[in-house]
Every structure is written in structure tokens, then in C-alpha cells.
Amino acid sequence: MRRLFYSLRLVMRSLRRDPVYSAVMMVTLTLSVSLFVTALTAFRRIALMQQVEQRYPGVYRVQPGASSLAPFYADNSEYANIVRFAALFLAAPTARTLAATGIPPAASTSFLAQLAAGLPGQTPVLRPVRFCHADLLRLFSMPFAHGGPWRDRPDLAGGSTPSRDVVVLNAVTNDELFGGGDSVGRHVVVQGRALRVVGVLAPAPPATRDLWNFNPLPAHGLLLVPAALADDFRPEPVPLIPPVRPGNWDQLAASASRFVEVWVSLPDADTRRRYQQAVAAVDAGLVVVAADEQNPFFNQIPPAYTLFLGFTTAVLLANVLNVVRLLLAKGMARSAEIGIHRALGATRDAIFARQLIEGVLVVLAGSATGVVLAVPTVALFDRLVPDLPTPLTLDPSTALLSTLVCVLLSLLAGIYPAWRAASVPPTRYLGRI
Amino acid sequence: MSSQLGPIVRSLRRHKGPSILLLVEVAVGMAVLSHLFVMGEMYRGMAFSRSGLDEQNLIFVTRHFAGHRAPLDRARELALADQVALARIDGVTAAAAVDELPLPEIEAFPLVLRPVAGGLAGAADVGNANADADANAATAWPLRATADVVAALGLRGLEGVDLTSRDPLPSGVRRAVITRSLAERMFAPGGALGRDIDAEVMGRARVVGVVDDFRIRMPFLPDTKSVVVLADVPVSESRLIYVVRTQRGQRDRVSGLIAGVLGRVPGGSGDAVDVPTFDHHAMRFHIVARGATIVIAWTGLIVLGVALVGALALASFSVAERTRQIGVRRALGARRGHIVRYFLLENAVVTSVGLALGLLLTMMINLPVRRMSPIMAVGWGHIVTAMVIFWGAGLLSALVPARRAARIPPTAATRSL
């Protein structure tokens, strides 16, 4: 311990001997680290947002295969993301035909629209409304804070749907309309029609995405209503691919414009095989994809964030190379001094340790300052680039990860100069004394 | 100069470690800076781009059928009546009904348009025509609107531009106006007017005009300047949308009158009328693009700072390590200028080799980057600019230790410690 303190004193003396170089190293390192931590924070936040963590075994989506999309649309790499997104939806006539097969034990069509909704007697506002079957809530095991799903069956030929004027709210809408309490049994007016609340979904984990609800993040409100109400509400779905608007729900529901998602439960291989055959008979261009295979689509991080993290990492590494070079320069400049120390009995290990401590201290000091500076830097980044739905802040796990990276870099930065310095033979400079 | 290269190369070979580190640093820095230029250019373009519309004088109006659905024929009558009522407001230049608000930001999906053989010119060779159609197919953003939309949006006509013409068209063919970018992609120069296009589910349309480019919807997506405006009365059961262009300075006054005017249209009372204020500078993509430009510029400055420090470090190291040799050279008659030139030349050699490596590295890195984002192609302009900046920065930072070296006295040759 005494030797460690002695080494530390020597290191501080060495740093004070070249204050300008030490200061320059620290400043550039601090700036690079703060930029790196900012990029890492933004990257991890958006990666977390895109994550669909839950697994849904036996749940499948029917969607157009790439070959069934317009060739130009599919091949145009400029619109790769649009094409991938467009490939999630079917036209309503196709969805109805698929529903009529009756093969899956549970199934739901689902689409999103914006409708005027609010409390009775109050001015309604436009809110996202998802039309679906109750099976959607069961397929994705949506947890309820209050009540539960309504009861209906998919629209098979001749089937009936017992529940109609009902609605399930997500936690955000329930908070907005009813202050977060148990609103089961109360009413919400949607498009002039009173719907009874039968269930309230439990709050979703912050900043994550639901596979069954691609568009809004959980921070947004949502109402879920029976698909059978679509003919009454005559909504305008979003998105609508291609973007044609016949203007009339009947025409839209009969058109080739795609806006419907079809989810089914296929619990075993035999059911899957039969359903795939039935789907192929409806349209050879359709494919049946496991829900869990959708994750890569949603797990895409926008390239700008990946590139920003890559560039700031490269800048940080370049800065560490600078530190290595400056430490080398300092070591070489003090070769004679080191030679004398060796001649007077200092071991190679002691010289190595001393030089390593100097390198580690420099990088760690710059990194620590950089991580602290990253707090306002992240806040400034969030103000400049308000691209995320929730405020961006430096979280403890990212700070810890960044610190670990910096510790590793400090060791790497210190090792080579320390080794070079410790390799100076004591006799090289004795002849010059 | 050539006589100095030998000693420089020998010196660098003797201290391979620091030299290689600087080479790597210059190469990586140059690659990063080149890509930052591309990103900065892209975001700067977005931050300062304008839609091409007469934004200062535009009002967007939405009539919501809040509690009911309007039959389409009633909606059509109401749309035409609303348009007339809006156009008659004092201070209004033109008004048109549209199916989507062109601003501020809407998520929408493009159509694929293909030129149809013939049009006014009649049928051509079908085989070649089909091949031409696919080759000249273009992705375009569609907008359905009434004929006054060109005046209402303040579009600048380049050719034709007569959506109001009453010349008969074949059944099922609608009039269309396309932007310049779209015309250039689909047709030969000057060859757009009178040509038919196949607009997927929107049917067939005849190009009756070409307008100067304007942007709509999500500008982060490429090529939002390719717009096709189809003449139609765009109605839906749930809402009607209008764009109103006012005379200069009349926008706020007219905005306050619109709800009352539409409420007095026969059959139009009781509906919700939304007249949002539109502030160009508050548009999210502008704010994000401006912020991203600042972040990229700051990152570029740090890259440059790191490079400066790197060059400073190597030059300092060289000077410290060769104090005796410098003293000897001075003792043998070398002037201070010779010493300075020597170290600057040494720095230039290392930087030049590093930049050559950086060129290779930039091209290698750009391949996966372009796969991630096709618009991130690094051009020669970006590469040359990065090279020039690095070279200049390297020389500048080597100047300080070089001048310090020049001050080493000849007596340094006789010192041992």
C-alpha cells in the first residue's frame, strides 16, 4: 500500500511536469467520452424501444409474401422499410376469406383507425381505436388491470358476435379518462355511440413495443373495440396501402387496399399444415409467419443511431491512441531518468506499474469527467434531437457500461507505453552521465 | 527536400510504434469525417429545405363529421359548396379540396406509376412499350385534389398545368399534374404532357401539366419531391380537407373566419371544423434535422481536435527524442527554418500515408454503411474535403513543436542528460 501511494505521488509529479500535455489529453478525452456516452445512451434507448421481448409460441400472422408485392415496390431499396412495413397487411376481402376457413382454434383480424372518443357530455378528441376480435387479447396474453376481454367469435359464415357495444382501454387512456381507477362498467362515447368498458389493460413496460400494436407506443392511448363495430363506425384505417381512399367504408372493405392484420393460433404441426394449405388456396402469394419471427422487423434500430454510435466509438479509440502516443513520448523523454531508477535498484515491474498507473489515471480521470459531462450532454442532445417519445436521460446501467469500457481502454492505453518504458535497460544511458 | 526524406523515413522506421499509431488514427479520423460530411449534408438539407409551397399564406382546414357519417354524394356536394364559400372570403386567393394534408407530416405510402404506351400519340409497339413502362416506372406520392389546387398550394407551373380543362378524356382517365422530378424520371425531356400513366389502384391518368418540385409528407424518406396530383373531388365519410391560400398578411384574419363560413354553408352546420396553426419552424423533422446537424458538426470538431492532438503528440515525441540530433544539425550549420521544415515534412509524410490508408478505409466502411442506409454514399467531394482538412490540421499542429525544436541551441549536441 505504501508503494502504491509512493507510485501515485510520482505519477502526480509526472503529470504536473507537463501540465499542458496532461490538460490537452484530459480535455479531448473528456469530450470524446461524453460524446460516446451520449451516443450509447440514445442507441440503447431506441434499441430498448424497438424490442419486443415477449415470446408468443403458436401465434402466427398471415401476410403477403415479398413476391406478391409490386415488384418495383419490393425491389426498391430506398423504400425497404416501407416495403417491409407494407408487407404486414392484407386486404379486407382476403381477411374475410381466411376467417371463413375455421381451421385455427383462435383467430383475429385487427386494424387501426382514428375516431372521436371521450366521456359522455364532453367534447371528444381523435384517439387511436383498434378494431379486433377478443381472440387478439387472448392470443397475446394481454394482462388486465381490471375486468377482461369481451366475448365474441371470429366472423365465420353464420356465426354471431354476442358482445358489440363494449370497449377495452389501455392504461394510458384509462388514466386520461377515468384518472386510472377501475372504470369497468362505465361508458366511453366513440363516434357518438356509448360503449361500455369491460376491461382495462395493465400498464405496459415503459418504452417497449407491442407486437400486436405496431404503431403507437404504450405511451399513447388506445381503445380496443369489437371488429363487428366497423360496419357501424365506418372508420378510415391507418395505414392504408396503397393509399387510395374510395371514401366509403363499404368500398374500402371490398377493395384491394391493405390495412388488416390477421393473427391466428396454430398450436400444432398438423393445424399449421392444414392452415397453410388453406391459405395457399386463397392466395398463393400469402405466407404464414410465426409471431416471434416478426421481432427482427421491429428490432431494427434507425441507421443514424447506429452510425452515430460507431463514429463516436471510433473517435474515442482514436483519442485513446493519442494518449498512448503521448505517454510513449513522455516515457521516451524520461528514458535517462528511468535508466537511473533501474540502476539504483528499481525493478522492471515497479517501472511498469508506475507507468501503467500513470496511463490508467490519465484515461480514468478523463473518462470520469466525460461520464459526468455526459449528463448535461445527453440532456442537450435530447433537446436538439427530440426524436424519441420519452425524455432521454443517462441511466445508471449505461453509465456503468461506459465506465467499464473506459476502464478497459485505460488498461489498454497504459500497457504498451508502460512496457516500453520498463524495457529501457539501465545501461543505455549510464554512459552519458 | 528529397535529401531529407531518407532520414525522415529512417527515423520513422526506428519509432514504428508511434508512427503506426498516428497512421491508424489519421486513417480512422478521415473515414469518420468523410461520413460525417455525408450525414451533415443530408440533415442540413432537411433542416433548411422548404416544401416549395407558399407556406406563409397557407391555411389547412378539416371539417369532421364528428358524430355521424355523411353519405358520399352529400359529402361531395358539401365539398364543392365549401370550396366556393372559402374562395369567396375576402383575402383568399384560392381554395381547393384535398384528400390529405400536404403538411406538416403524415405517414403515407407511395404509389408505383408506370407510363402507358401512346396517350395522345396513340398505341405504340406493345412489347417495347411494356419494357419501357417498367424501366421508367417511378415511385410517387399521390394527392387527390380539386382543380384549383395548383393555385391554392402556390405551385409554380412549368408546362401545361390545366386541371380545369374541359377537353374530353377517355372514360376512367383522370387529369394529373406531376412534379418536375417525377417527369424527369418517367419521361424524356419535354415528353410528359399528354402521356398517360398507370397509377395502380388510383387508375389511369393523363399528364396535363408539370409543376416545380414541392415536398409533402415525411421528408426523411427519399424522393418526396415526386408527387402526382390527380384531379378529383376527394371526399370521405368522416371528413373533408381543404387548403386555402390567402393574400400576403391575411392568413391570421382569414383563419378566424373559416369556422363561421363553413358553418353557414347549407347542410354544413354542426360539424367540427379544425383550423390548426401551422408553424414551419415547429415541424418536428425540421427541429430534428437542425439538431442532428449541430450534433454532427460538434462530432466533426472533436474528430478534428483529436487529430490535432495526435499530430502534436507525434511531433512533440520526435522533438523530445531527437534533441541531440537537432543540436548536432544546428552545430553543423542548419538554420532554424531547416529544422522547422524537417519536422513539418516528417508530419506531412506520416499524414499523407495515413490519408491514403484512410481513403481505402473510407471506401471499405462505406459499403456496409450504404447497405444500412442507401443515401449515405460518400462522394469524392466529401473525401477530398476531409483529406484537405486533415492535412492542414496536421501541419498546423506540428508547427508548434517544430518551432520549439528550432529553438534548441547547438550546445544541446554536447549534453548527455
mmCIF file of N, CA, C and O in Angstrom, chain B residues 188-267:
data_model
loop_
_atom_site.group_PDB
_atom_site.id
_atom_site.type_symbol
_atom_site.label_atom_id
_atom_site.label_comp_id
_atom_site.label_asym_id
_atom_site.label_seq_id
_atom_site.Cartn_x
_atom_site.Cartn_y
_atom_site.Cartn_z
ATOM 1 N N ALA B 188 -38.981 11.385 -71.318
ATOM 2 C CA ALA B 188 -37.902 12.153 -71.935
ATOM 3 C C ALA B 188 -38.178 13.642 -71.702
ATOM 4 O O ALA B 188 -39.320 14.020 -71.437
ATOM 5 N N PRO B 189 -37.141 14.490 -71.788
ATOM 6 C CA PRO B 189 -37.365 15.915 -71.553
ATOM 7 C C PRO B 189 -38.450 16.470 -72.468
ATOM 8 O O PRO B 189 -38.423 16.265 -73.685
ATOM 9 N N GLY B 190 -39.401 17.150 -71.851
ATOM 10 C CA GLY B 190 -40.490 17.749 -72.622
ATOM 11 C C GLY B 190 -41.514 16.755 -73.110
ATOM 12 O O GLY B 190 -42.433 17.115 -73.849
ATOM 13 N N GLY B 191 -41.374 15.495 -72.699
ATOM 14 C CA GLY B 191 -42.255 14.464 -73.237
ATOM 15 C C GLY B 191 -43.338 14.010 -72.292
ATOM 16 O O GLY B 191 -43.939 12.953 -72.491
ATOM 17 N N ALA B 192 -43.610 14.785 -71.236
ATOM 18 C CA ALA B 192 -44.574 14.329 -70.242
ATOM 19 C C ALA B 192 -46.004 14.699 -70.612
ATOM 20 O O ALA B 192 -46.922 13.921 -70.380
ATOM 21 N N LEU B 193 -46.171 15.902 -71.176
ATOM 22 C CA LEU B 193 -47.531 16.387 -71.445
ATOM 23 C C LEU B 193 -48.246 15.467 -72.414
ATOM 24 O O LEU B 193 -47.718 15.077 -73.452
ATOM 25 N N GLY B 194 -49.470 15.151 -72.071
ATOM 26 C CA GLY B 194 -50.293 14.323 -72.938
ATOM 27 C C GLY B 194 -50.075 12.837 -72.756
ATOM 28 O O GLY B 194 -50.802 12.026 -73.342
ATOM 29 N N ARG B 195 -49.103 12.426 -71.976
ATOM 30 C CA ARG B 195 -48.847 10.997 -71.759
ATOM 31 C C ARG B 195 -49.746 10.465 -70.650
ATOM 32 O O ARG B 195 -50.077 11.172 -69.700
ATOM 33 N N ASP B 196 -50.096 9.205 -70.805
ATOM 34 C CA ASP B 196 -50.904 8.558 -69.774
ATOM 35 C C ASP B 196 -50.010 7.816 -68.797
ATOM 36 O O ASP B 196 -48.947 7.308 -69.180
ATOM 37 N N ILE B 197 -50.457 7.738 -67.557
ATOM 38 C CA ILE B 197 -49.722 6.963 -66.556
ATOM 39 C C ILE B 197 -50.691 6.008 -65.869
ATOM 40 O O ILE B 197 -51.870 6.320 -65.685
ATOM 41 N N ASP B 198 -50.160 4.863 -65.519
ATOM 42 C CA ASP B 198 -50.931 3.862 -64.785
ATOM 43 C C ASP B 198 -50.603 4.059 -63.309
ATOM 44 O O ASP B 198 -49.458 3.886 -62.887
ATOM 45 N N ALA B 199 -51.619 4.475 -62.554
ATOM 46 C CA ALA B 199 -51.389 4.821 -61.148
ATOM 47 C C ALA B 199 -51.965 3.757 -60.228
ATOM 48 O O ALA B 199 -52.665 4.062 -59.268
ATOM 49 N N GLU B 200 -51.678 2.507 -60.505
ATOM 50 C CA GLU B 200 -52.127 1.382 -59.656
ATOM 51 C C GLU B 200 -53.622 1.485 -59.370
ATOM 52 O O GLU B 200 -54.414 1.691 -60.289
ATOM 53 N N VAL B 201 -53.985 1.371 -58.103
ATOM 54 C CA VAL B 201 -55.407 1.339 -57.770
ATOM 55 C C VAL B 201 -56.070 2.698 -57.978
ATOM 56 O O VAL B 201 -57.299 2.789 -57.953
ATOM 57 N N MET B 202 -55.299 3.742 -58.162
ATOM 58 C CA MET B 202 -55.905 5.039 -58.429
ATOM 59 C C MET B 202 -56.299 5.171 -59.891
ATOM 60 O O MET B 202 -56.814 6.216 -60.292
ATOM 61 N N GLY B 203 -56.007 4.158 -60.672
ATOM 62 C CA GLY B 203 -56.465 4.151 -62.048
ATOM 63 C C GLY B 203 -55.505 4.839 -62.998
ATOM 64 O O GLY B 203 -54.333 5.038 -62.704
ATOM 65 N N ARG B 204 -56.030 5.206 -64.129
ATOM 66 C CA ARG B 204 -55.221 5.782 -65.190
ATOM 67 C C ARG B 204 -55.398 7.294 -65.203
ATOM 68 O O ARG B 204 -56.476 7.815 -64.922
ATOM 69 N N ALA B 205 -54.314 7.981 -65.512
ATOM 70 C CA ALA B 205 -54.375 9.446 -65.520
ATOM 71 C C ALA B 205 -53.578 9.971 -66.701
ATOM 72 O O ALA B 205 -52.662 9.327 -67.185
ATOM 73 N N ARG B 206 -53.963 11.156 -67.152
ATOM 74 C CA ARG B 206 -53.255 11.809 -68.261
ATOM 75 C C ARG B 206 -52.547 13.036 -67.731
ATOM 76 O O ARG B 206 -53.162 13.864 -67.044
ATOM 77 N N VAL B 207 -51.285 13.146 -68.063
ATOM 78 C CA VAL B 207 -50.492 14.279 -67.578
ATOM 79 C C VAL B 207 -50.880 15.532 -68.355
ATOM 80 O O VAL B 207 -50.704 15.600 -69.573
ATOM 81 N N VAL B 208 -51.468 16.485 -67.659
ATOM 82 C CA VAL B 208 -51.865 17.739 -68.298
ATOM 83 C C VAL B 208 -50.991 18.899 -67.831
ATOM 84 O O VAL B 208 -51.186 20.034 -68.263
ATOM 85 N N GLY B 209 -50.048 18.630 -66.972
ATOM 86 C CA GLY B 209 -49.187 19.721 -66.523
ATOM 87 C C GLY B 209 -48.017 19.209 -65.712
ATOM 88 O O GLY B 209 -48.053 18.111 -65.131
ATOM 89 N N VAL B 210 -46.938 19.992 -65.709
ATOM 90 C CA VAL B 210 -45.759 19.710 -64.889
ATOM 91 C C VAL B 210 -45.510 20.948 -64.029
ATOM 92 O O VAL B 210 -45.510 22.082 -64.549
ATOM 93 N N VAL B 211 -45.341 20.747 -62.731
ATOM 94 C CA VAL B 211 -45.086 21.865 -61.811
ATOM 95 C C VAL B 211 -43.702 21.714 -61.201
ATOM 96 O O VAL B 211 -43.122 20.620 -61.198
ATOM 97 N N ASP B 212 -43.224 22.796 -60.675
ATOM 98 C CA ASP B 212 -41.939 22.771 -59.997
ATOM 99 C C ASP B 212 -42.058 21.888 -58.762
ATOM 100 O O ASP B 212 -43.139 21.737 -58.179
ATOM 101 N N ASP B 213 -40.932 21.315 -58.346
ATOM 102 C CA ASP B 213 -40.958 20.361 -57.239
ATOM 103 C C ASP B 213 -41.492 20.980 -55.953
ATOM 104 O O ASP B 213 -41.213 22.134 -55.625
ATOM 105 N N PHE B 214 -42.244 20.204 -55.243
ATOM 106 C CA PHE B 214 -42.588 20.558 -53.871
ATOM 107 C C PHE B 214 -42.590 19.276 -53.048
ATOM 108 O O PHE B 214 -42.717 18.171 -53.578
ATOM 109 N N ARG B 215 -42.391 19.415 -51.752
ATOM 110 C CA ARG B 215 -42.292 18.255 -50.876
ATOM 111 C C ARG B 215 -43.549 18.117 -50.050
ATOM 112 O O ARG B 215 -44.126 19.107 -49.622
ATOM 113 N N ILE B 216 -43.932 16.881 -49.840
ATOM 114 C CA ILE B 216 -45.025 16.654 -48.896
ATOM 115 C C ILE B 216 -44.656 15.524 -47.957
ATOM 116 O O ILE B 216 -43.713 14.790 -48.182
ATOM 117 N N ARG B 217 -45.354 15.434 -46.912
ATOM 118 C CA ARG B 217 -45.316 14.302 -46.005
ATOM 119 C C ARG B 217 -43.969 14.128 -45.328
ATOM 120 O O ARG B 217 -43.376 15.076 -44.897
ATOM 121 N N MET B 218 -43.433 12.914 -45.266
ATOM 122 C CA MET B 218 -42.292 12.612 -44.415
ATOM 123 C C MET B 218 -40.978 12.846 -45.153
ATOM 124 O O MET B 218 -40.546 12.003 -45.912
ATOM 125 N N PRO B 219 -40.356 13.945 -44.902
ATOM 126 C CA PRO B 219 -39.137 14.262 -45.657
ATOM 127 C C PRO B 219 -37.955 13.377 -45.337
ATOM 128 O O PRO B 219 -36.969 13.422 -46.036
ATOM 129 N N PHE B 220 -38.013 12.575 -44.298
ATOM 130 C CA PHE B 220 -36.895 11.678 -44.047
ATOM 131 C C PHE B 220 -36.839 10.584 -45.096
ATOM 132 O O PHE B 220 -35.830 9.937 -45.263
ATOM 133 N N LEU B 221 -37.952 10.366 -45.773
ATOM 134 C CA LEU B 221 -37.937 9.372 -46.831
ATOM 135 C C LEU B 221 -37.416 10.023 -48.104
ATOM 136 O O LEU B 221 -37.645 11.192 -48.353
ATOM 137 N N PRO B 222 -36.706 9.243 -48.924
ATOM 138 C CA PRO B 222 -36.144 9.852 -50.129
ATOM 139 C C PRO B 222 -37.221 10.213 -51.135
ATOM 140 O O PRO B 222 -38.294 9.658 -51.137
ATOM 141 N N ASP B 223 -36.857 11.142 -51.958
ATOM 142 C CA ASP B 223 -37.634 11.460 -53.135
ATOM 143 C C ASP B 223 -39.073 11.860 -52.828
ATOM 144 O O ASP B 223 -40.007 11.476 -53.529
ATOM 145 N N THR B 224 -39.272 12.674 -51.785
ATOM 146 C CA THR B 224 -40.628 13.138 -51.526
ATOM 147 C C THR B 224 -41.019 14.259 -52.474
ATOM 148 O O THR B 224 -42.098 14.825 -52.348
ATOM 149 N N LYS B 225 -40.124 14.571 -53.421
ATOM 150 C CA LYS B 225 -40.478 15.604 -54.403
ATOM 151 C C LYS B 225 -41.274 15.012 -55.573
ATOM 152 O O LYS B 225 -41.752 15.732 -56.420
ATOM 153 N N SER B 226 -41.332 13.685 -55.650
ATOM 154 C CA SER B 226 -42.083 13.072 -56.750
ATOM 155 C C SER B 226 -43.537 12.963 -56.344
ATOM 156 O O SER B 226 -43.914 12.085 -55.578
ATOM 157 N N VAL B 227 -44.333 13.892 -56.819
ATOM 158 C CA VAL B 227 -45.732 13.967 -56.417
ATOM 159 C C VAL B 227 -46.609 13.938 -57.659
ATOM 160 O O VAL B 227 -46.278 14.565 -58.677
ATOM 161 N N VAL B 228 -47.699 13.203 -57.581
ATOM 162 C CA VAL B 228 -48.692 13.241 -58.654
ATOM 163 C C VAL B 228 -49.997 13.738 -58.061
ATOM 164 O O VAL B 228 -50.468 13.209 -57.047
ATOM 165 N N VAL B 229 -50.530 14.791 -58.628
ATOM 166 C CA VAL B 229 -51.795 15.357 -58.171
ATOM 167 C C VAL B 229 -52.871 14.935 -59.154
ATOM 168 O O VAL B 229 -52.779 15.236 -60.350
ATOM 169 N N LEU B 230 -53.847 14.215 -58.667
ATOM 170 C CA LEU B 230 -54.911 13.683 -59.520
ATOM 171 C C LEU B 230 -56.171 14.519 -59.324
ATOM 172 O O LEU B 230 -56.611 14.710 -58.177
ATOM 173 N N ALA B 231 -56.727 14.972 -60.418
ATOM 174 C CA ALA B 231 -57.931 15.817 -60.325
ATOM 175 C C ALA B 231 -59.107 14.959 -59.894
ATOM 176 O O ALA B 231 -59.435 13.956 -60.531
ATOM 177 N N ASP B 232 -59.736 15.365 -58.824
ATOM 178 C CA ASP B 232 -60.847 14.590 -58.282
ATOM 179 C C ASP B 232 -61.528 15.460 -57.231
ATOM 180 O O ASP B 232 -60.983 16.490 -56.832
ATOM 181 N N VAL B 233 -62.702 15.053 -56.794
ATOM 182 C CA VAL B 233 -63.306 15.696 -55.623
ATOM 183 C C VAL B 233 -63.094 14.712 -54.479
ATOM 184 O O VAL B 233 -63.848 13.734 -54.348
ATOM 185 N N PRO B 234 -62.095 14.899 -53.685
ATOM 186 C CA PRO B 234 -61.725 13.887 -52.688
ATOM 187 C C PRO B 234 -62.616 13.984 -51.460
ATOM 188 O O PRO B 234 -62.515 14.910 -50.681
ATOM 189 N N VAL B 235 -63.488 13.041 -51.317
ATOM 190 C CA VAL B 235 -64.401 13.079 -50.174
ATOM 191 C C VAL B 235 -64.287 11.772 -49.414
ATOM 192 O O VAL B 235 -63.868 10.754 -49.955
ATOM 193 N N SER B 236 -64.626 11.816 -48.173
ATOM 194 C CA SER B 236 -64.742 10.599 -47.376
ATOM 195 C C SER B 236 -65.953 10.744 -46.482
ATOM 196 O O SER B 236 -66.529 11.823 -46.371
ATOM 197 N N GLU B 237 -66.316 9.686 -45.851
ATOM 198 C CA GLU B 237 -67.489 9.709 -44.988
ATOM 199 C C GLU B 237 -67.231 10.457 -43.698
ATOM 200 O O GLU B 237 -68.181 10.821 -43.002
ATOM 201 N N SER B 238 -65.978 10.610 -43.324
ATOM 202 C CA SER B 238 -65.706 11.128 -41.977
ATOM 203 C C SER B 238 -65.185 12.561 -41.983
ATOM 204 O O SER B 238 -65.327 13.252 -40.988
ATOM 205 N N ARG B 239 -64.630 13.032 -43.103
ATOM 206 C CA ARG B 239 -64.065 14.379 -43.046
ATOM 207 C C ARG B 239 -63.839 14.931 -44.445
ATOM 208 O O ARG B 239 -63.787 14.184 -45.426
ATOM 209 N N LEU B 240 -63.689 16.211 -44.496
ATOM 210 C CA LEU B 240 -63.321 16.891 -45.733
ATOM 211 C C LEU B 240 -62.139 17.795 -45.414
ATOM 212 O O LEU B 240 -62.108 18.418 -44.351
ATOM 213 N N ILE B 241 -61.181 17.845 -46.305
ATOM 214 C CA ILE B 241 -59.965 18.627 -46.050
ATOM 215 C C ILE B 241 -59.802 19.656 -47.153
ATOM 216 O O ILE B 241 -60.020 19.352 -48.340
ATOM 217 N N TYR B 242 -59.418 20.850 -46.750
ATOM 218 C CA TYR B 242 -59.218 21.929 -47.721
ATOM 219 C C TYR B 242 -57.878 22.614 -47.480
ATOM 220 O O TYR B 242 -57.377 22.666 -46.361
ATOM 221 N N VAL B 243 -57.374 23.165 -48.562
ATOM 222 C CA VAL B 243 -56.217 24.040 -48.423
ATOM 223 C C VAL B 243 -56.628 25.399 -48.956
ATOM 224 O O VAL B 243 -57.249 25.509 -50.029
ATOM 225 N N VAL B 244 -56.336 26.433 -48.187
ATOM 226 C CA VAL B 244 -56.751 27.789 -48.526
ATOM 227 C C VAL B 244 -55.505 28.664 -48.603
ATOM 228 O O VAL B 244 -54.676 28.649 -47.689
ATOM 229 N N ARG B 245 -55.389 29.404 -49.684
ATOM 230 C CA ARG B 245 -54.237 30.316 -49.819
ATOM 231 C C ARG B 245 -54.750 31.739 -49.739
ATOM 232 O O ARG B 245 -55.700 32.111 -50.435
ATOM 233 N N THR B 246 -54.084 32.500 -48.887
ATOM 234 C CA THR B 246 -54.536 33.876 -48.687
ATOM 235 C C THR B 246 -53.557 34.845 -49.321
ATOM 236 O O THR B 246 -52.445 34.479 -49.712
ATOM 237 N N GLN B 247 -53.997 36.070 -49.394
ATOM 238 C CA GLN B 247 -53.067 37.123 -49.801
ATOM 239 C C GLN B 247 -52.081 37.333 -48.662
ATOM 240 O O GLN B 247 -52.334 36.966 -47.521
ATOM 241 N N ARG B 248 -50.979 37.960 -49.011
ATOM 242 C CA ARG B 248 -49.920 38.166 -48.019
ATOM 243 C C ARG B 248 -50.452 38.928 -46.817
ATOM 244 O O ARG B 248 -51.146 39.940 -46.960
ATOM 245 N N GLY B 249 -50.164 38.450 -45.634
ATOM 246 C CA GLY B 249 -50.533 39.135 -44.407
ATOM 247 C C GLY B 249 -51.973 38.919 -43.969
ATOM 248 O O GLY B 249 -52.408 39.462 -42.959
ATOM 249 N N GLN B 250 -52.721 38.119 -44.705
ATOM 250 C CA GLN B 250 -54.148 37.927 -44.396
ATOM 251 C C GLN B 250 -54.426 36.605 -43.700
ATOM 252 O O GLN B 250 -55.571 36.306 -43.348
ATOM 253 N N ARG B 251 -53.396 35.800 -43.490
ATOM 254 C CA ARG B 251 -53.635 34.434 -43.020
ATOM 255 C C ARG B 251 -54.340 34.396 -41.669
ATOM 256 O O ARG B 251 -55.315 33.673 -41.477
ATOM 257 N N ASP B 252 -53.838 35.140 -40.722
ATOM 258 C CA ASP B 252 -54.437 35.080 -39.380
ATOM 259 C C ASP B 252 -55.895 35.552 -39.398
ATOM 260 O O ASP B 252 -56.757 34.970 -38.735
ATOM 261 N N ARG B 253 -56.155 36.612 -40.124
ATOM 262 C CA ARG B 253 -57.526 37.138 -40.176
ATOM 263 C C ARG B 253 -58.468 36.117 -40.807
ATOM 264 O O ARG B 253 -59.553 35.845 -40.287
ATOM 265 N N VAL B 254 -58.037 35.555 -41.900
ATOM 266 C CA VAL B 254 -58.893 34.585 -42.601
ATOM 267 C C VAL B 254 -59.099 33.329 -41.753
ATOM 268 O O VAL B 254 -60.191 32.763 -41.699
ATOM 269 N N SER B 255 -58.047 32.890 -41.040
ATOM 270 C CA SER B 255 -58.170 31.697 -40.178
ATOM 271 C C SER B 255 -59.322 31.852 -39.200
ATOM 272 O O SER B 255 -60.068 30.924 -38.932
ATOM 273 N N GLY B 256 -59.480 33.081 -38.662
ATOM 274 C CA GLY B 256 -60.524 33.307 -37.679
ATOM 275 C C GLY B 256 -61.923 33.271 -38.267
ATOM 276 O O GLY B 256 -62.902 33.120 -37.532
ATOM 277 N N LEU B 257 -62.037 33.417 -39.582
ATOM 278 C CA LEU B 257 -63.369 33.493 -40.216
ATOM 279 C C LEU B 257 -63.873 32.139 -40.705
ATOM 280 O O LEU B 257 -65.070 31.960 -40.951
ATOM 281 N N ILE B 258 -62.968 31.178 -40.858
ATOM 282 C CA ILE B 258 -63.287 29.944 -41.603
ATOM 283 C C ILE B 258 -64.366 29.122 -40.943
ATOM 284 O O ILE B 258 -65.301 28.651 -41.602
ATOM 285 N N ALA B 259 -64.268 28.921 -39.606
ATOM 286 C CA ALA B 259 -65.255 28.072 -38.936
ATOM 287 C C ALA B 259 -66.664 28.631 -39.148
ATOM 288 O O ALA B 259 -67.612 27.882 -39.424
ATOM 289 N N GLY B 260 -66.818 29.949 -39.042
ATOM 290 C CA GLY B 260 -68.125 30.574 -39.233
ATOM 291 C C GLY B 260 -68.621 30.413 -40.663
ATOM 292 O O GLY B 260 -69.805 30.130 -40.898
ATOM 293 N N VAL B 261 -67.719 30.598 -41.612
ATOM 294 C CA VAL B 261 -68.111 30.489 -43.026
ATOM 295 C C VAL B 261 -68.600 29.077 -43.334
ATOM 296 O O VAL B 261 -69.640 28.883 -43.952
ATOM 297 N N LEU B 262 -67.866 28.083 -42.875
ATOM 298 C CA LEU B 262 -68.262 26.699 -43.164
ATOM 299 C C LEU B 262 -69.533 26.316 -42.416
ATOM 300 O O LEU B 262 -70.334 25.507 -42.896
ATOM 301 N N GLY B 263 -69.730 26.905 -41.236
ATOM 302 C CA GLY B 263 -70.958 26.624 -40.503
ATOM 303 C C GLY B 263 -72.182 27.154 -41.212
ATOM 304 O O GLY B 263 -73.293 26.626 -41.013
ATOM 305 N N ARG B 264 -72.019 28.176 -42.042
ATOM 306 C CA ARG B 264 -73.161 28.776 -42.740
ATOM 307 C C ARG B 264 -73.421 28.127 -44.094
ATOM 308 O O ARG B 264 -74.397 28.464 -44.759
ATOM 309 N N VAL B 265 -72.561 27.226 -44.518
ATOM 310 C CA VAL B 265 -72.796 26.520 -45.785
ATOM 311 C C VAL B 265 -74.017 25.634 -45.599
ATOM 312 O O VAL B 265 -74.111 24.920 -44.591
ATOM 313 N N PRO B 266 -74.977 25.667 -46.535
ATOM 314 C CA PRO B 266 -76.189 24.831 -46.387
ATOM 315 C C PRO B 266 -75.826 23.372 -46.152
ATOM 316 O O PRO B 266 -75.078 22.781 -46.930
ATOM 317 N N GLY B 267 -76.351 22.809 -45.075
ATOM 318 C CA GLY B 267 -76.073 21.418 -44.732
ATOM 319 C C GLY B 267 -74.774 21.236 -43.991
ATOM 320 O O GLY B 267 -74.377 20.113 -43.682
#
